[in-house]
PDB file of C-alpha atoms in Angstrom:
ATOM      1  CA  MET A   1      77.081 118.272 103.529  1.00  0.00           C
ATOM      2  CA  THR A   2      80.689 118.406 103.355  1.00  0.00           C
ATOM      3  CA  TYR A   3      82.307 115.059 101.760  1.00  0.00           C
ATOM      4  CA  GLU A   4      85.347 113.596 102.563  1.00  0.00           C
ATOM      5  CA  LEU A   5      87.449 110.531  99.902  1.00  0.00           C
ATOM      6  CA  ALA A   6      87.474 106.891 101.702  1.00  0.00           C
ATOM      7  CA  GLN A   7      90.402 104.665 100.017  1.00  0.00           C
ATOM      8  CA  VAL A   8      90.770 101.222 100.173  1.00  0.00           C
ATOM      9  CA  ASN A   9      94.174  99.204  99.092  1.00  0.00           C
ATOM     10  CA  ILE A  10      93.835  95.465  99.021  1.00  0.00           C
ATOM     11  CA  ALA A  11      97.135  93.153  98.307  1.00  0.00           C
ATOM     12  CA  ARG A  12      97.914  89.246  98.467  1.00  0.00           C
ATOM     13  CA  LEU A  13     100.987  88.335 100.123  1.00  0.00           C
ATOM     14  CA  ALA A  14     103.361  86.793  98.206  1.00  0.00           C
ATOM     15  CA  PHE A  15     105.412  84.996 101.456  1.00  0.00           C
ATOM     16  CA  PRO A  16     104.183  85.549 104.938  1.00  0.00           C
ATOM     17  CA  LEU A  17     103.770  88.490 106.676  1.00  0.00           C
ATOM     18  CA  ASP A  18     106.783  87.209 109.186  1.00  0.00           C
ATOM     19  CA  SER A  19     108.594  86.121 106.720  1.00  0.00           C
ATOM     20  CA  PRO A  20     112.224  87.636 105.898  1.00  0.00           C
ATOM     21  CA  GLU A  21     111.221  88.567 102.405  1.00  0.00           C
ATOM     22  CA  LEU A  22     108.682  90.671 104.052  1.00  0.00           C
ATOM     23  CA  LYS A  23     110.934  92.388 106.710  1.00  0.00           C
ATOM     24  CA  ASP A  24     111.679  96.003 104.582  1.00  0.00           C
ATOM     25  CA  PHE A  25     108.089  96.398 104.158  1.00  0.00           C
ATOM     26  CA  VAL A  26     106.902  95.371 107.749  1.00  0.00           C
ATOM     27  CA  ASP A  27     109.344  97.513 109.011  1.00  0.00           C
ATOM     28  CA  ALA A  28     108.098 100.151 107.311  1.00  0.00           C
ATOM     29  CA  LEU A  29     104.639 100.244 108.138  1.00  0.00           C
ATOM     30  CA  ASP A  30     105.136 102.430 111.518  1.00  0.00           C
ATOM     31  CA  PRO A  31     107.423 104.895 109.738  1.00  0.00           C
ATOM     32  CA  VAL A  32     105.050 105.152 106.695  1.00  0.00           C
ATOM     33  CA  ASN A  33     101.920 105.184 108.898  1.00  0.00           C
ATOM     34  CA  ALA A  34     103.128 107.730 111.130  1.00  0.00           C
ATOM     35  CA  VAL A  35     104.439 110.179 107.840  1.00  0.00           C
ATOM     36  CA  ALA A  36     100.724 109.502 106.312  1.00  0.00           C
ATOM     37  CA  GLU A  37      98.945 111.161 109.854  1.00  0.00           C
ATOM     38  CA  THR A  38     100.848 114.234 109.369  1.00  0.00           C
ATOM     39  CA  ALA A  39     100.497 115.018 105.665  1.00  0.00           C
ATOM     40  CA  ASP A  40      98.134 117.602 104.933  1.00  0.00           C
ATOM     41  CA  GLY A  41      94.549 116.373 103.834  1.00  0.00           C
ATOM     42  CA  PHE A  42      95.057 113.354 106.052  1.00  0.00           C
ATOM     43  CA  ILE A  43      92.027 112.213 108.572  1.00  0.00           C
ATOM     44  CA  TRP A  44      92.048 108.588 109.219  1.00  0.00           C
ATOM     45  CA  ARG A  45      93.190 105.129 108.738  1.00  0.00           C
ATOM     46  CA  LEU A  46      91.803 101.447 109.596  1.00  0.00           C
ATOM     47  CA  ARG A  47      93.851 100.192 112.832  1.00  0.00           C
ATOM     48  CA  SER A  48      93.784  96.820 114.654  1.00  0.00           C
ATOM     49  CA  ASP A  49      95.093  96.620 118.027  1.00  0.00           C
ATOM     50  CA  THR A  50      98.295  96.444 116.226  1.00  0.00           C
ATOM     51  CA  GLY A  51      97.980  99.629 115.383  1.00  0.00           C
ATOM     52  CA  ASN A  52      98.287  98.481 111.635  1.00  0.00           C
ATOM     53  CA  ALA A  53      95.820  96.174 109.216  1.00  0.00           C
ATOM     54  CA  THR A  54      98.065  93.834 108.292  1.00  0.00           C
ATOM     55  CA  ASP A  55      95.524  91.828 110.747  1.00  0.00           C
ATOM     56  CA  VAL A  56      92.505  92.827 109.584  1.00  0.00           C
ATOM     57  CA  PRO A  57      90.400  90.330 108.129  1.00  0.00           C
ATOM     58  CA  VAL A  58      89.568  91.427 104.010  1.00  0.00           C
ATOM     59  CA  PHE A  59      87.468  89.000 101.615  1.00  0.00           C
ATOM     60  CA  GLY A  60      87.961  86.200 104.238  1.00  0.00           C
ATOM     61  CA  ASP A  61      91.245  85.406 102.930  1.00  0.00           C
ATOM     62  CA  ASP A  62      94.454  85.622 105.149  1.00  0.00           C
ATOM     63  CA  TRP A  63      96.503  86.286 102.130  1.00  0.00           C
ATOM     64  CA  LEU A  64      94.797  89.510 101.903  1.00  0.00           C
ATOM     65  CA  ILE A  65      95.921  92.600 103.329  1.00  0.00           C
ATOM     66  CA  VAL A  66      93.918  95.679 103.496  1.00  0.00           C
ATOM     67  CA  ASN A  67      95.245  99.151 103.890  1.00  0.00           C
ATOM     68  CA  MET A  68      92.051 102.035 104.245  1.00  0.00           C
ATOM     69  CA  SER A  69      91.937 105.805 105.366  1.00  0.00           C
ATOM     70  CA  VAL A  70      89.931 109.004 104.623  1.00  0.00           C
ATOM     71  CA  TRP A  71      91.546 112.240 103.379  1.00  0.00           C
ATOM     72  CA  ARG A  72      90.043 115.195 102.194  1.00  0.00           C
ATOM     73  CA  ASP A  73      90.329 114.917  98.336  1.00  0.00           C
ATOM     74  CA  THR A  74      92.505 113.023  95.929  1.00  0.00           C
ATOM     75  CA  ASN A  75      95.158 115.587  95.731  1.00  0.00           C
ATOM     76  CA  ALA A  76      96.011 115.284  99.819  1.00  0.00           C
ATOM     77  CA  LEU A  77      96.110 111.487  98.895  1.00  0.00           C
ATOM     78  CA  THR A  78      97.990 111.589  96.044  1.00  0.00           C
ATOM     79  CA  ALA A  79     100.990 114.176  97.282  1.00  0.00           C
ATOM     80  CA  PHE A  80     101.126 111.767  99.948  1.00  0.00           C
ATOM     81  CA  MET A  81     101.380 108.762  97.592  1.00  0.00           C
ATOM     82  CA  TYR A  82     103.824 110.129  95.369  1.00  0.00           C
ATOM     83  CA  GLN A  83     106.155 110.982  98.029  1.00  0.00           C
ATOM     84  CA  GLY A  84     108.742 109.797 100.327  1.00  0.00           C
ATOM     85  CA  GLN A  85     109.321 106.643 101.873  1.00  0.00           C
ATOM     86  CA  HIS A  86     105.755 105.691 100.397  1.00  0.00           C
ATOM     87  CA  ARG A  87     106.669 106.214  96.964  1.00  0.00           C
ATOM     88  CA  GLU A  88     109.766 103.982  97.698  1.00  0.00           C
ATOM     89  CA  LEU A  89     107.805 101.114  99.094  1.00  0.00           C
ATOM     90  CA  LEU A  90     105.178 101.263  96.134  1.00  0.00           C
ATOM     91  CA  GLY A  91     108.220 100.945  94.011  1.00  0.00           C
ATOM     92  CA  ARG A  92     108.751  97.936  95.560  1.00  0.00           C
ATOM     93  CA  ARG A  93     105.254  96.550  95.495  1.00  0.00           C
ATOM     94  CA  TYR A  94     105.744  93.345  93.404  1.00  0.00           C
ATOM     95  CA  GLU A  95     108.970  92.446  95.609  1.00  0.00           C
ATOM     96  CA  TRP A  96     106.133  91.325  98.304  1.00  0.00           C
ATOM     97  CA  PHE A  97     102.656  91.492  96.497  1.00  0.00           C
ATOM     98  CA  GLU A  98     101.615  88.909  94.105  1.00  0.00           C
ATOM     99  CA  ARG A  99     100.738  90.801  90.873  1.00  0.00           C
ATOM    100  CA  VAL A 100      96.040  90.316  90.746  1.00  0.00           C
ATOM    101  CA  LYS A 101      94.236  91.056  87.207  1.00  0.00           C
ATOM    102  CA  GLU A 102      91.330  92.587  88.891  1.00  0.00           C
ATOM    103  CA  ALA A 103      91.108  95.586  90.466  1.00  0.00           C
ATOM    104  CA  MET A 104      92.516  95.794  94.426  1.00  0.00           C
ATOM    105  CA  THR A 105      92.015  99.548  95.273  1.00  0.00           C
ATOM    106  CA  THR A 106      88.997 101.797  94.808  1.00  0.00           C
ATOM    107  CA  LEU A 107      88.181 104.706  96.096  1.00  0.00           C
ATOM    108  CA  TRP A 108      84.145 107.004  97.168  1.00  0.00           C
ATOM    109  CA  TRP A 109      83.157 109.660  98.744  1.00  0.00           C
ATOM    110  CA  VAL A 110      82.224 108.927 102.509  1.00  0.00           C
ATOM    111  CA  ALA A 111      79.760 112.345 104.427  1.00  0.00           C
ATOM    112  CA  GLU A 112      82.387 113.859 106.465  1.00  0.00           C
ATOM    113  CA  GLY A 113      82.762 111.872 109.951  1.00  0.00           C
ATOM    114  CA  HIS A 114      81.806 108.625 108.240  1.00  0.00           C
ATOM    115  CA  ARG A 115      84.475 105.977 109.293  1.00  0.00           C
ATOM    116  CA  PRO A 116      84.039 103.186 106.669  1.00  0.00           C
ATOM    117  CA  THR A 117      83.893  98.978 107.505  1.00  0.00           C
ATOM    118  CA  VAL A 118      86.023  96.243 105.824  1.00  0.00           C
ATOM    119  CA  GLU A 119      82.643  94.914 104.802  1.00  0.00           C
ATOM    120  CA  GLU A 120      81.889  99.386 102.671  1.00  0.00           C
ATOM    121  CA  ALA A 121      84.943  98.408 100.759  1.00  0.00           C
ATOM    122  CA  GLU A 122      84.763  95.347 100.016  1.00  0.00           C
ATOM    123  CA  GLN A 123      81.406  96.188  98.925  1.00  0.00           C
ATOM    124  CA  ARG A 124      82.844  99.542  96.528  1.00  0.00           C
ATOM    125  CA  LEU A 125      85.490  97.356  95.444  1.00  0.00           C
ATOM    126  CA  VAL A 126      83.497  94.659  93.907  1.00  0.00           C
ATOM    127  CA  HIS A 127      81.373  97.357  92.601  1.00  0.00           C
ATOM    128  CA  LEU A 128      84.268  98.716  90.875  1.00  0.00           C
ATOM    129  CA  ARG A 129      85.702  95.367  89.776  1.00  0.00           C
ATOM    130  CA  GLU A 130      81.880  94.726  87.609  1.00  0.00           C
ATOM    131  CA  HIS A 131      80.695  98.279  86.437  1.00  0.00           C
ATOM    132  CA  GLY A 132      84.075  99.786  85.883  1.00  0.00           C
ATOM    133  CA  PRO A 133      84.411 103.238  87.401  1.00  0.00           C
ATOM    134  CA  THR A 134      81.654 104.955  88.150  1.00  0.00           C
ATOM    135  CA  PRO A 135      80.100 107.607  91.121  1.00  0.00           C
ATOM    136  CA  TYR A 136      79.909 105.119  93.756  1.00  0.00           C
ATOM    137  CA  ALA A 137      83.615 103.302  93.518  1.00  0.00           C
ATOM    138  CA  PHE A 138      86.080 105.068  91.263  1.00  0.00           C
ATOM    139  CA  THR A 139      90.258 105.577  90.955  1.00  0.00           C
ATOM    140  CA  LEU A 140      92.661 108.029  90.889  1.00  0.00           C
ATOM    141  CA  ARG A 141      92.319 108.068  86.849  1.00  0.00           C
ATOM    142  CA  THR A 142      89.238 108.263  87.340  1.00  0.00           C
ATOM    143  CA  SER A 143      87.237 110.085  89.534  1.00  0.00           C
ATOM    144  CA  PHE A 144      83.660 111.797  89.841  1.00  0.00           C
ATOM    145  CA  PRO A 145      83.311 114.236  92.424  1.00  0.00           C
ATOM    146  CA  PRO A 146      81.278 114.030  95.430  1.00  0.00           C
ATOM    147  CA  VAL A 147      77.215 113.431  94.873  1.00  0.00           C
ATOM    148  CA  ALA A 148      74.355 112.706  97.366  1.00  0.00           C
ATOM    149  CA  GLU A 149      73.615 109.239  97.779  1.00  0.00           C
TER     150      GLU A 149
END
């Protein structure tokens, strides 16, 4: 079986999405998503009818936004994350999002062609928070190879 890497990143907004404080972030969403979609190793990303996922509910909290995507592997995801405009935005994240002590990002392997749901991502993230990195839910710092579940 062939596997692909799913990732979820959840952030707690420091201001409403339509606030002047978040204008730079909101204005960058479409351009950054366009770069992601052409990046080597990109496969899929969660989106709603708006074209992004800022209005997709996660953990029942209106102040949380979710980003979820599927990549070929950790190398492809890392290459995208730390280059270009995404890297610049990553450096500004604390201007727009609250600092949260619990894990807000996790990775896991999915069967080729599987598109994870937000519920699945929530379960993986809760597992990471409760058990630390495991083959079921892990981080870029502590990753695991794909294994059949």
